[in-house]
Tab-separated table of C-alpha atoms and ligand atoms in Angstrom:
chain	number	residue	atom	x	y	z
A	889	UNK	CA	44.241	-9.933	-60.625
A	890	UNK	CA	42.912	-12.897	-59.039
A	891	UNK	CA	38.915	-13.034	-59.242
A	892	UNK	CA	37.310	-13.163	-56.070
A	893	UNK	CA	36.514	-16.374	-55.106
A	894	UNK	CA	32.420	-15.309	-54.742
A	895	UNK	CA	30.313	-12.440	-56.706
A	896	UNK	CA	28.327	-10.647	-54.323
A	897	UNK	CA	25.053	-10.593	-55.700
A	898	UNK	CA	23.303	-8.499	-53.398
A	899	UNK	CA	25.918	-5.489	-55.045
A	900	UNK	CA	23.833	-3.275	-57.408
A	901	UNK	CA	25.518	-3.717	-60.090
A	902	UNK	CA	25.405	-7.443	-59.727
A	903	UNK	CA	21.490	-7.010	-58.544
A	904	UNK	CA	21.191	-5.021	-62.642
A	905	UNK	CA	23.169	-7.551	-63.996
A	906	UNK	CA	21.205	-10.378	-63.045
A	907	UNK	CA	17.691	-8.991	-63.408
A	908	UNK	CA	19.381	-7.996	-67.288
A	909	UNK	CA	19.592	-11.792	-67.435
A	910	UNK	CA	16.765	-13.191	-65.429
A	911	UNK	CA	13.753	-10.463	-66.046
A	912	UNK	CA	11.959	-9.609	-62.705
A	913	UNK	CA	10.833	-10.097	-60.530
A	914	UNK	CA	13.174	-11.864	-59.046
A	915	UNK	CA	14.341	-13.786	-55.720
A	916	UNK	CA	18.224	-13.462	-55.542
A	917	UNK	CA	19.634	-16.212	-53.030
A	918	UNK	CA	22.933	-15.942	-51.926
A	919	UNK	CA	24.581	-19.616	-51.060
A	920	UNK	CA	27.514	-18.139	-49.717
A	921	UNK	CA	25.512	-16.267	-46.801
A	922	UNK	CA	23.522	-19.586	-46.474
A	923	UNK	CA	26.918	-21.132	-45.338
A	924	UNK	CA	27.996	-18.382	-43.415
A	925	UNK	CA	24.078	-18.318	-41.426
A	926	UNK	CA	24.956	-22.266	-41.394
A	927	UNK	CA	28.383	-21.791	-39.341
A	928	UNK	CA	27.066	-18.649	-37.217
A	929	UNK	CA	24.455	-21.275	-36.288
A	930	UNK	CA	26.821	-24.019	-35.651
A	931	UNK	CA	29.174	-21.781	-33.787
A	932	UNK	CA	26.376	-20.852	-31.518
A	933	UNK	CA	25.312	-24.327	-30.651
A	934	UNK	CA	28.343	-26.798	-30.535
A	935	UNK	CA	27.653	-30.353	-30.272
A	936	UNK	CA	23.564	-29.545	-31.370
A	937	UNK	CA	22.892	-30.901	-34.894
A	938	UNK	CA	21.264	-28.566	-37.164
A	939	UNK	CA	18.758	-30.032	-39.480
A	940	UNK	CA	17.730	-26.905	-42.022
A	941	UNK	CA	13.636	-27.069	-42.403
A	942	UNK	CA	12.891	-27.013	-45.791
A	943	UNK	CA	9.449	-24.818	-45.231
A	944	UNK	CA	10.506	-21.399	-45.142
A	945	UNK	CA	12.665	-21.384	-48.983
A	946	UNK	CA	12.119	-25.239	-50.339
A	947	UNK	CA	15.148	-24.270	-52.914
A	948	UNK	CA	17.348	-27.164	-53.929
A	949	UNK	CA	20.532	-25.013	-53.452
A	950	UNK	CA	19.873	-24.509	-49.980
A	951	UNK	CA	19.204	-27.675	-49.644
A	952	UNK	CA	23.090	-28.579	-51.051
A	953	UNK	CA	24.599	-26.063	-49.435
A	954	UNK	CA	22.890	-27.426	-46.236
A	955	UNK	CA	23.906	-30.761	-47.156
A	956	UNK	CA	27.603	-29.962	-48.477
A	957	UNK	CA	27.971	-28.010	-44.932
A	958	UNK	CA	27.511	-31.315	-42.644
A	959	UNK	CA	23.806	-30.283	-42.154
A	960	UNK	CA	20.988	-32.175	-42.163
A	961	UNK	CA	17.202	-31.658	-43.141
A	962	UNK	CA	13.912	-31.346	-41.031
A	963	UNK	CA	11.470	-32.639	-43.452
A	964	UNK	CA	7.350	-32.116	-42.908
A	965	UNK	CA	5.511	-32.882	-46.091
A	966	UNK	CA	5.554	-35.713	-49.141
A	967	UNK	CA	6.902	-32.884	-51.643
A	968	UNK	CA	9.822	-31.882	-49.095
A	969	UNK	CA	10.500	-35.823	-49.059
A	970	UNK	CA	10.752	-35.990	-52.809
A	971	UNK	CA	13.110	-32.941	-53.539
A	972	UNK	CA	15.497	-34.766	-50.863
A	973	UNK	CA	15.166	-38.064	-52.535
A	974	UNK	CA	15.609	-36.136	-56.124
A	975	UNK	CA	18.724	-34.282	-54.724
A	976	UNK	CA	20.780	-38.159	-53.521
A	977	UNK	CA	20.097	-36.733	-49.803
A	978	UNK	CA	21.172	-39.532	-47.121
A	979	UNK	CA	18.110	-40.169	-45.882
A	980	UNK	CA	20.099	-40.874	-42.186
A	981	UNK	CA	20.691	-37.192	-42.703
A	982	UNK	CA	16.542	-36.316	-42.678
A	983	UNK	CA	13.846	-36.550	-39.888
A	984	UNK	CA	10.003	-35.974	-40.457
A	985	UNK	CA	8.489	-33.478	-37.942
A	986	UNK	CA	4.939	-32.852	-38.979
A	987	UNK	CA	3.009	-33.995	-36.061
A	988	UNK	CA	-0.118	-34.912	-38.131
A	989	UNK	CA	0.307	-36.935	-41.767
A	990	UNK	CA	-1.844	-39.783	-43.796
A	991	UNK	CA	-0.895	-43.061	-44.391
A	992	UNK	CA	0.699	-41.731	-47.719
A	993	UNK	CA	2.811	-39.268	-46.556
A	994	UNK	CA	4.143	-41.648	-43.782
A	995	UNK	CA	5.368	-43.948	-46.609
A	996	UNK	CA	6.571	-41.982	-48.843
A	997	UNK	CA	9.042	-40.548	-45.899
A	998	UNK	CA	10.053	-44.813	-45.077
A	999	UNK	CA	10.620	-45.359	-48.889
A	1000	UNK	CA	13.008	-42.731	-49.396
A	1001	UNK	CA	14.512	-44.112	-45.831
A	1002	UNK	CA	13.861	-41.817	-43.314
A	1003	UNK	CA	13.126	-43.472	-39.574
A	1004	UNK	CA	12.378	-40.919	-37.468
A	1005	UNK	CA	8.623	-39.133	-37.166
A	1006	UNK	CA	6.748	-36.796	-35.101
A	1007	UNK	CA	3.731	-37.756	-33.354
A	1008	UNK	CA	1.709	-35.257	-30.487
A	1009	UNK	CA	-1.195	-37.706	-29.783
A	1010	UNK	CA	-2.575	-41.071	-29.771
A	1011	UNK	CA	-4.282	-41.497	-33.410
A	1012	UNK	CA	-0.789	-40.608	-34.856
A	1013	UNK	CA	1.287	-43.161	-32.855
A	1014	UNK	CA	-1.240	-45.866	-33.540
A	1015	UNK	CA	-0.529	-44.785	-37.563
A	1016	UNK	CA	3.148	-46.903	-36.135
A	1017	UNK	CA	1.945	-49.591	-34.966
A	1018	UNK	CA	2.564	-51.788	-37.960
A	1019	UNK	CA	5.675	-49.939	-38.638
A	1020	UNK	CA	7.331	-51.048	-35.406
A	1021	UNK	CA	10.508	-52.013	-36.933
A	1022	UNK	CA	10.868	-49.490	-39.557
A	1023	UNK	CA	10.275	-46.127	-37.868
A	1024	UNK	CA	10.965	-44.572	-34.014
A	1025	UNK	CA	9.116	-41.447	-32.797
A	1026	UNK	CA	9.531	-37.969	-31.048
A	1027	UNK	CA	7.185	-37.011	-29.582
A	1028	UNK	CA	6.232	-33.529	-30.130
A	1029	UNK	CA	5.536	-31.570	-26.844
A	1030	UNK	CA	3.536	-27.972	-26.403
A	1031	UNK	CA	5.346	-25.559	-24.596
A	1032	UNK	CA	2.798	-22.142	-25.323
A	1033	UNK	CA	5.167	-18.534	-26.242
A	1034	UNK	CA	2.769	-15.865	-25.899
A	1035	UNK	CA	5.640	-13.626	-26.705
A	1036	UNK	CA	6.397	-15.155	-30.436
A	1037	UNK	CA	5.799	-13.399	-33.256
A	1038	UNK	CA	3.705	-16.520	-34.484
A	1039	UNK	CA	3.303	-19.170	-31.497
A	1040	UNK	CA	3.540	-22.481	-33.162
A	1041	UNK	CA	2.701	-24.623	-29.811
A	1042	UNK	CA	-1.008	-23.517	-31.025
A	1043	UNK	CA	-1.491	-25.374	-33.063
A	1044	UNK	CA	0.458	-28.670	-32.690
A	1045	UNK	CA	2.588	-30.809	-29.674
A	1046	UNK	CA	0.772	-32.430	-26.718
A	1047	UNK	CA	0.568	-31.049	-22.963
A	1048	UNK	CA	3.418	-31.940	-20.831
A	1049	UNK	CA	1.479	-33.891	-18.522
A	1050	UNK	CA	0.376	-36.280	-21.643
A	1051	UNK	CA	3.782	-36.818	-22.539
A	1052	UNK	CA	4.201	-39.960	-20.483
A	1053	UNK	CA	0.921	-41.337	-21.672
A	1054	UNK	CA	1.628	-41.162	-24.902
A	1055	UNK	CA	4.911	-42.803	-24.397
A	1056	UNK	CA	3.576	-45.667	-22.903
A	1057	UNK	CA	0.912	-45.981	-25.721
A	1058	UNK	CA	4.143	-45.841	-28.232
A	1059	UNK	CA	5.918	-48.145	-25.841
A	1060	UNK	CA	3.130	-51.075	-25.323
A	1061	UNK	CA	2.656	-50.819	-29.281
A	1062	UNK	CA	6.307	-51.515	-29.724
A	1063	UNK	CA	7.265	-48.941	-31.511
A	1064	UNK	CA	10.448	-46.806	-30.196
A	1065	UNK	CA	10.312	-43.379	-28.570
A	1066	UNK	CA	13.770	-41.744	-29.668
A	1067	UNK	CA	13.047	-38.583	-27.493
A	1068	UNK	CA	11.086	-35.034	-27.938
A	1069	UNK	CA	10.301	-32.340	-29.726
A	1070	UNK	CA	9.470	-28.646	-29.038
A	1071	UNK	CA	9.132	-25.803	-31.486
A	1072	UNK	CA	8.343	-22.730	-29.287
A	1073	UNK	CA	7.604	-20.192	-32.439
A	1074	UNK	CA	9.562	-18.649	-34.688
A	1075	UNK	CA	11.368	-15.415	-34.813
A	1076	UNK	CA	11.484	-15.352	-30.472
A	1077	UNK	CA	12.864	-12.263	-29.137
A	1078	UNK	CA	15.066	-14.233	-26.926
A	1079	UNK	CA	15.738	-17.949	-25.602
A	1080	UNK	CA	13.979	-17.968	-22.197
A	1081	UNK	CA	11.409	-20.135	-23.938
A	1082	UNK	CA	13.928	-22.308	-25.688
A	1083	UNK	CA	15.394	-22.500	-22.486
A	1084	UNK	CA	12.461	-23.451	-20.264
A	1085	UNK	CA	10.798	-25.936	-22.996
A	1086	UNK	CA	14.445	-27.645	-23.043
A	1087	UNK	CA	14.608	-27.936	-19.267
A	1088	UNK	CA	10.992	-29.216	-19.156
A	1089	UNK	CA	11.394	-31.936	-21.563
A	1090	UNK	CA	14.798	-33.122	-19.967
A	1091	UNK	CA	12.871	-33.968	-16.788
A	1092	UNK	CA	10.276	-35.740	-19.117
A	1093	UNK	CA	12.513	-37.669	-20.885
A	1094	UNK	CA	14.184	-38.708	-17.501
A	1095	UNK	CA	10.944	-39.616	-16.097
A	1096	UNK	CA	10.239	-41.220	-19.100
A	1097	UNK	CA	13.365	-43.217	-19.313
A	1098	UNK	CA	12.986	-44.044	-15.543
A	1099	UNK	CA	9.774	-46.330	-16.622
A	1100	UNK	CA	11.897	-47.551	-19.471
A	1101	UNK	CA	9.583	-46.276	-22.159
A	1102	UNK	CA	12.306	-46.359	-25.161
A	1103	UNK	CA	15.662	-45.136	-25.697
A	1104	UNK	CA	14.877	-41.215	-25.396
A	1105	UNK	CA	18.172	-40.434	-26.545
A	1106	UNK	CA	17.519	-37.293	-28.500
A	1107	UNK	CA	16.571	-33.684	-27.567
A	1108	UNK	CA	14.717	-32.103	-30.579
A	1109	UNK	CA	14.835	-28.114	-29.878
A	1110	UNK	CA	12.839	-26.678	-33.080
A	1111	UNK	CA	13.392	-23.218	-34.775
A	1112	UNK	CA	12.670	-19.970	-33.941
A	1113	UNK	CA	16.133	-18.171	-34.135
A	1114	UNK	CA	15.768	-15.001	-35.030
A	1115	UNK	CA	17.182	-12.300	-37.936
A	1116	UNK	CA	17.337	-9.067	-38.250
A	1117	UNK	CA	14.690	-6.882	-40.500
A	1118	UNK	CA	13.161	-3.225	-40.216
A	1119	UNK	CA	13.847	-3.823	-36.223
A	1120	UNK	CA	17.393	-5.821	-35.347
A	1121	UNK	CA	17.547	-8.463	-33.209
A	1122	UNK	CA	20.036	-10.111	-30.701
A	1123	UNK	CA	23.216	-11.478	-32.323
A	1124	UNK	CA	22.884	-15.211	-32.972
A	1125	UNK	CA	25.886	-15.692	-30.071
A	1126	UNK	CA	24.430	-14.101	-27.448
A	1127	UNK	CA	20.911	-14.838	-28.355
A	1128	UNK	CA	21.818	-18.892	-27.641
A	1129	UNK	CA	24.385	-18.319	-24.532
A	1130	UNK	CA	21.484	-19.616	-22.817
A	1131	UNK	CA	20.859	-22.337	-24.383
A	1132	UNK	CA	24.057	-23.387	-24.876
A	1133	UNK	CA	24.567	-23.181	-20.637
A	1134	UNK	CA	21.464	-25.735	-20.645
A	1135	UNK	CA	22.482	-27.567	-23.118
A	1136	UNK	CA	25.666	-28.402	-21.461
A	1137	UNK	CA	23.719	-29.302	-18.301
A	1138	UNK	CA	22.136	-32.505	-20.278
A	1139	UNK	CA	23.393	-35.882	-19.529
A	1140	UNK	CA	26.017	-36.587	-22.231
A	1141	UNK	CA	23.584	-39.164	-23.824
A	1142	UNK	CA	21.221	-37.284	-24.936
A	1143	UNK	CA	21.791	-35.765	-28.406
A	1144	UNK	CA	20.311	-32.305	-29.122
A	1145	UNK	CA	19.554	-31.763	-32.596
A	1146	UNK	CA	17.673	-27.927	-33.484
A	1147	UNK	CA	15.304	-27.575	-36.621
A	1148	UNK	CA	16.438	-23.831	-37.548
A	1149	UNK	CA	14.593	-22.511	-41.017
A	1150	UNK	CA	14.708	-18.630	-40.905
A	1151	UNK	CA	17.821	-18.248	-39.575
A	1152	UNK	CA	19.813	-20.046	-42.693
A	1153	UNK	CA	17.897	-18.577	-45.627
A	1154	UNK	CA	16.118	-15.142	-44.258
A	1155	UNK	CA	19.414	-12.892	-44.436
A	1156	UNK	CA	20.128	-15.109	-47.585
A	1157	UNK	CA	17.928	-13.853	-50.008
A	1158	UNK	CA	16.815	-9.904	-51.320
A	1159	UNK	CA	14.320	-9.934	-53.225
A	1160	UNK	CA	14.317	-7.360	-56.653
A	1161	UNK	CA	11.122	-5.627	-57.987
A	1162	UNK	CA	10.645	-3.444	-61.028
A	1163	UNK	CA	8.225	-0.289	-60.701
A	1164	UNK	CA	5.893	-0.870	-63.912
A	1165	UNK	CA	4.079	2.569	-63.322
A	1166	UNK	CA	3.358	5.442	-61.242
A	1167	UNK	CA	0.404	8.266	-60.318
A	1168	UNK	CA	0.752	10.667	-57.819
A	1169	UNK	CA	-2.389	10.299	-55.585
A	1170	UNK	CA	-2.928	12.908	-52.643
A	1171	UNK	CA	0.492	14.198	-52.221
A	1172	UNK	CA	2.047	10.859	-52.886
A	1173	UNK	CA	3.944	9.251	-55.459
A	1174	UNK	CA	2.327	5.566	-56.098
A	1175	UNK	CA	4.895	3.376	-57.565
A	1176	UNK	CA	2.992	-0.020	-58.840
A	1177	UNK	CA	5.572	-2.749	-58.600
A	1178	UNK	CA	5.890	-6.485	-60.545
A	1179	UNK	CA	6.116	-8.075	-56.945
A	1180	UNK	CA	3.699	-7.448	-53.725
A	1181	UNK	CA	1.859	-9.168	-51.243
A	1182	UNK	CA	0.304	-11.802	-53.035
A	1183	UNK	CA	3.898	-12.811	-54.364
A	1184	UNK	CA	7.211	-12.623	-52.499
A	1185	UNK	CA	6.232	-10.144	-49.794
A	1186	UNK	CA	3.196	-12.283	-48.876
A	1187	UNK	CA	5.119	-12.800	-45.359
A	1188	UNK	CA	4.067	-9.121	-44.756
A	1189	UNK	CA	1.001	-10.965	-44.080
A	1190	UNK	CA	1.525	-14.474	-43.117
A	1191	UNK	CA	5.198	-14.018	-41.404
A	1192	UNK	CA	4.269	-10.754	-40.071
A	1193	UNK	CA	7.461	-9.509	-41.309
A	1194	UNK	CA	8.715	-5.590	-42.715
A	1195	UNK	CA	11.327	-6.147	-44.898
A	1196	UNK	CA	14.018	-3.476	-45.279
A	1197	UNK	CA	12.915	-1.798	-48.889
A	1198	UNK	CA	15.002	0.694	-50.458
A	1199	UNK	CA	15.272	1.603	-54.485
A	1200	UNK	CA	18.816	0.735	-56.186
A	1201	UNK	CA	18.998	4.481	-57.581
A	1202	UNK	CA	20.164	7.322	-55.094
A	1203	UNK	CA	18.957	10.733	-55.694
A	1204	UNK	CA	19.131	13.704	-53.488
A	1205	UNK	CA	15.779	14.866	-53.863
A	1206	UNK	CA	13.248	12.723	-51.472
A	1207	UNK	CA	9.273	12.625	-51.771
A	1208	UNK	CA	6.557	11.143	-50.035
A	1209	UNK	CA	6.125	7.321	-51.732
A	1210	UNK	CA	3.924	4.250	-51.595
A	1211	UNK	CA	5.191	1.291	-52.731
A	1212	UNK	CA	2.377	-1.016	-54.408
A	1213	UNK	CA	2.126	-4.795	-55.485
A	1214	UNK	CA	0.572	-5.059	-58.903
A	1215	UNK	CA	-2.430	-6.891	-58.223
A	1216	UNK	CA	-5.835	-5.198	-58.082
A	1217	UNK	CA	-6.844	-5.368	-54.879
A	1218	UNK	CA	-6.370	-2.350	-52.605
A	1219	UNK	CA	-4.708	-4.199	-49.610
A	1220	UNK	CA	-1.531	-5.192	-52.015
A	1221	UNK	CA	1.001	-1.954	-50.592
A	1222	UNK	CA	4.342	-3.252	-49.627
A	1223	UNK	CA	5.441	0.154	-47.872
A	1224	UNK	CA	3.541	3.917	-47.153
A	1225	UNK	CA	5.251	7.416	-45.930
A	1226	UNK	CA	8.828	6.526	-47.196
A	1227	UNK	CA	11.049	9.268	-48.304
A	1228	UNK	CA	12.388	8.182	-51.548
A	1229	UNK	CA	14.172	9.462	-54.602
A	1230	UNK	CA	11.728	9.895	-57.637
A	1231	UNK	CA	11.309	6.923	-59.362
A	1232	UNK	CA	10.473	5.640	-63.213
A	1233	UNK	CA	9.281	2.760	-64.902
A	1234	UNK	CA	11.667	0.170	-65.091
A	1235	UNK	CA	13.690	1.045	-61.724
A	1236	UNK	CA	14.204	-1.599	-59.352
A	1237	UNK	CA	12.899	-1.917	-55.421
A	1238	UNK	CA	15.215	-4.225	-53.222
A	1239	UNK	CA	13.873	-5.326	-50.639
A	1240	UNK	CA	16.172	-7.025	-47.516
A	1241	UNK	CA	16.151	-10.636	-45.777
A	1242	UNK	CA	13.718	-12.098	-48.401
A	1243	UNK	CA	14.777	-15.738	-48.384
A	1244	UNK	CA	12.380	-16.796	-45.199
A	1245	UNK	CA	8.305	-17.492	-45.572
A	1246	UNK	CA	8.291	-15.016	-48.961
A	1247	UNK	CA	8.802	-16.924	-51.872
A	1248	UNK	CA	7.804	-20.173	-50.471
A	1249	UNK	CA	4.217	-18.577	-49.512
A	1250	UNK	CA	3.632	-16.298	-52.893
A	1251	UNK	CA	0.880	-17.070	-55.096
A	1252	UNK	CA	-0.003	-16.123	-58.487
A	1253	UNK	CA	-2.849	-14.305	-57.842
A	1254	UNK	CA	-4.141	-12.139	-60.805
A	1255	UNK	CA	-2.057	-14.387	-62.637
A	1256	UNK	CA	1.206	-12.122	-62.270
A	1257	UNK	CA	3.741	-15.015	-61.771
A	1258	UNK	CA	5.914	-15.779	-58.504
A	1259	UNK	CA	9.581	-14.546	-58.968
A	1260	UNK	CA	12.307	-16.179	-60.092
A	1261	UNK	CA	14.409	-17.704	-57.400
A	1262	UNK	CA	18.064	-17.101	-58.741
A	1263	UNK	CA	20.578	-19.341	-56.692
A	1264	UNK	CA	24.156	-17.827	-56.816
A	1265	UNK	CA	27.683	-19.154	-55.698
A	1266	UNK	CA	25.997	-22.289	-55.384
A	1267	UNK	CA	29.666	-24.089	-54.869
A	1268	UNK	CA	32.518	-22.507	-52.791
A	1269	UNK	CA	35.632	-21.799	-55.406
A	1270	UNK	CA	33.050	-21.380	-58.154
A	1271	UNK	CA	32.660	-18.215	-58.988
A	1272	UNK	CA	28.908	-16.930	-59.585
A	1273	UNK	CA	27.861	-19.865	-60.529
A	1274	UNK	CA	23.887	-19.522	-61.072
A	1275	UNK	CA	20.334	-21.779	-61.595
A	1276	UNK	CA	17.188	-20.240	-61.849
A	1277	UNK	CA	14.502	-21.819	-60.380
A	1278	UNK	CA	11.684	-23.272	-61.121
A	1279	UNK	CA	13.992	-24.747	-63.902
B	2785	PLP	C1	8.544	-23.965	-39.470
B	2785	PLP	C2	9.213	-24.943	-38.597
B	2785	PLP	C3	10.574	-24.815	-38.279
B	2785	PLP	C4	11.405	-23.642	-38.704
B	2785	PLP	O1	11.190	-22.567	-37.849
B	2785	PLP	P1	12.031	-21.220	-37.963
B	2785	PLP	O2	11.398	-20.335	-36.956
B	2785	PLP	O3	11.911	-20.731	-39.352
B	2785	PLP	O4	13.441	-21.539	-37.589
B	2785	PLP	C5	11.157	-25.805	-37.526
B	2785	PLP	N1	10.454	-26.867	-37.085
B	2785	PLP	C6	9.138	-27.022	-37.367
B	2785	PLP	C7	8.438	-28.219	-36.857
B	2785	PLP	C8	8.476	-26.063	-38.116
B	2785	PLP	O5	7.181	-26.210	-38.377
C-alpha cells in the first residue's frame, strides 16, 4: 500500500502515539494545515501578499512552511528578527511593524536586512532620520473597532487627520514613506472594518502622494481574520469578498500586502493535556490537568478565546466535570458544567485551534513547564516528519 503522503496528527491514535514519545503536555502543530490556512488565505486575497506575523506561535516550522509557501514574515520584536536571520530568511521577504522600538531593536532589524518599519508618530520617524538611505516607513494609521474581540487601534497607529503631518515630517527628514498600515483587531466578526480602514487610507495615500510626500506604493492591511472555536465563524471566502471588491478598486500601483497571524497557525495546532488527578467536589468531578491557564490555555485570558475541549476516550456514561490547570491558584479552570465520560489519571484532554496566542503567551508559573511544541509533516512528501521544540 502506498503510505499516505502526511500522518494526521490530530488522529487519536497519532495524538497517543506522540504524547508516548514526547510526554505531555504537549502542543501538536500540524504544518500541513499551516499550508492549507496559507492557500485558503491566498485564495481569498489574490494579488495581496501575505506576510505570516510571527507573534501569535513564534515556531520555526511555521516559519518554513510560511517561507517554503511563497510567504513572507511580519516581524515586531529583536527576538522575531533573530529566529528569521537563524532560519536563512530573505530578509526582502520580512517587514518590521511594531510602531514603537529603541535604537537597538531598529538595528538589529537593518543588520539582518530588513528596510521597511512602522512608525505612528513623530519621535519614531525622527529615530530615521540618520537612516535615510537604509530604511523607508509605513506609517501606521488608527482606525478604532469597537466590535473586535481585542481592538488593537488602542493602543497603537496615529489619527487619520495626522497622517499627512507625519508624512511630511518623514518627507522633509528624507526618509521614504512606502505607504500605510492598519491593523483593525484581531479575530473581527466580519470585514466592514477592514473594508472602511482600507478605503480611508487609499484617499490618504492619494492625498498624500498628491503633495509628493514619498512613493506610497504599498497598502499594509494587518490581521484580524478570523477562525473558528467554541462559536464558528464566517468562511475565510466569504469573510474577504469584501475586501477583495475594494481591493480591486485600488489603483494598480499600489501593492496590498496583509499581516495575517491567527488565521495560519490557530486551526493548526491542538493542544494535548494529561489529567494528573481527580476529587469529586459538590456534585462534580474535578479533573486537575498538566496544562491550564497559566500555560497553553493562557489565551482563555489574554486572547479571550474557548477552545473546543473534549477527552480522547468515549464512554457512554456522562457526568458533570470541571476541567482544572494544575497550578494552585483557584482561577486556573479551563472548562465547568461539561458532560463528560469519567475520567482517570493519565487520560488525555484535547483541546481544538491551539496554535494562536496559547503557547506563545504560557508561562511557567508554579514552575510546571510550558508544553512541548511538536512540529509534524514539517516537509510536503515527508511523511511525519517531527522536531520538538524548544530543541
Ligand atoms: C498581532 C498582530 C498581527 C496578527 O494579527 P491576527 O489577528 O493574529 O491576524 C498582525 N499585525 C500586527 C501589527 C500585530 O500586532
Amino acid at each position: 500500500m502506498r503510505r499516505p503522503r502526511f500522518i494526521d496528527p490530530f488522529q487519536p491514535a497519532e495524538v497517543r502515539r506522540l504524547v508516548g514519545e514526547f510526554g505531555s503536555p504537549l502542543v501538536i502543530l500540524d504544518c500541513e494545515r499551516v499550508r492549507v490556512q496559507f492557500r485558503k488565505l491566498r485564495k481569498a486575497l489574490p494579488g495581496v501578499d501575505l506576510h505570516y506575523a510571527l507573534k501569535p506561535m513564534p515556531h520555526p516550522a511555521v516559519v518554513q512552511t510560511v517561507i517554503e509557501q511563497g510567504g513572507y514574515l511580519d516581524l515586531a520584536t529583536s527576538g522575531e528578527v533573530h529566529l528569521a536571520q537563524r532560519l536563512g530568511v530573505v530578509p526582502d521577504r520580512c517587514i518590521h511593524t511594531h510602531p514603537i522600538k529603541r535604537e537597538q531593536d531598529i538595528a538589529n532589524a537593518l543588520a539582518f536586512g530588513v528596510r521597511l518599519f512602522v512608525a505612528d508618530n513623530p519621535d519614531e520617524v525622527r529615530k530615521f532620520a540618520r537612516l535615510s538611505g537604509e530604511a523607508e516607513l509605513l506609517l501606521r494609521v488608527s482606525f478604532r473597532a469597537p466590535g473586535a474581540v481585542c481592538d488593537l487601534s488602542r493602543k497603537f497607529g496615529c489619527d487619520p487627520e495626522d497622517v499627512l503631518p507625519l508624512a511630511r515630517l518623514a518627507a522633509g527628514l528624507g526618509i521614504g514613506v512606502r505607504g500605510l498600515t492598519f491593523h483593525v483587531g484581531s479575530q473581527t466578526a466580519d470585514a466592514t472594518k477592514h473594508v472602511e480602514a482600507l478605503t480611508a487610507s487609499a484617499k490618504l495615500i492619494a492625498a498624500a502622494r498628491r503633495e509628493r510626500l514619498g512613493v506610497l506604493d504599498t497598502l499594509d492591511i494587518g490581521g484580524g481574520f478570523p477562525i473558528d472555536y467554541a462559536q464558528p465563524v464566517q468562511d475565510i471566502g466569504r469573510f474577504c469578498a469584501p475586501l477583495r471588491v475594494a481591493v480591486a478598486k485600488l489603483p494598480t500601483r499600489v501593492r496590498v500586502i496583509a499581516e495575517p497571524g491567527r488565521y495560519i497557525v490557530g486551526p493548526s495546532a491542538i493542544g494535548v493535556a494529561s489529567v494528573m488527578g481527580r476529587a469529586r467536589r459538590e456534585g462534580h468531578w474535578w479533573y486537575y490537568l498538566d496544562d491550564g491557564l497559566y500555560g497553553s490555555y493562557s489565551g482563555q485570558l489574554f486572547d479571550h478565546a474557548r477552545y473546543p475541549v473534549e477527552p480522547l476516550r468515549d464512554g457512554e456514561e456522562r457526568l458533570p466535570s470541571v476541567l482544572a490547570g494544575p497550578t494552585c491558584d483557584s482561577i486556573d479552570v479551563i472548562a465547568e458544567n461539561l458532560m463528560l465520560p469519567p475520567l482517570k489519571p493519565g487520560d488525555l484532554i484535547v483541546g481544538r485551534a491551539m496554535g494562536a496566542y496559547t503557547w506563545a503567551s504560557a508561562s511557567e508559573f508554579n514552575f510546571f513547564p510550558k508544553a512541548t511544541v511538536v512540529a509534524v509533516n514539517l516537509r510536503p512528501g515527508d511523511t511525519g516528519s517531527i522536531a520538538p521544540w524548544p530543541p
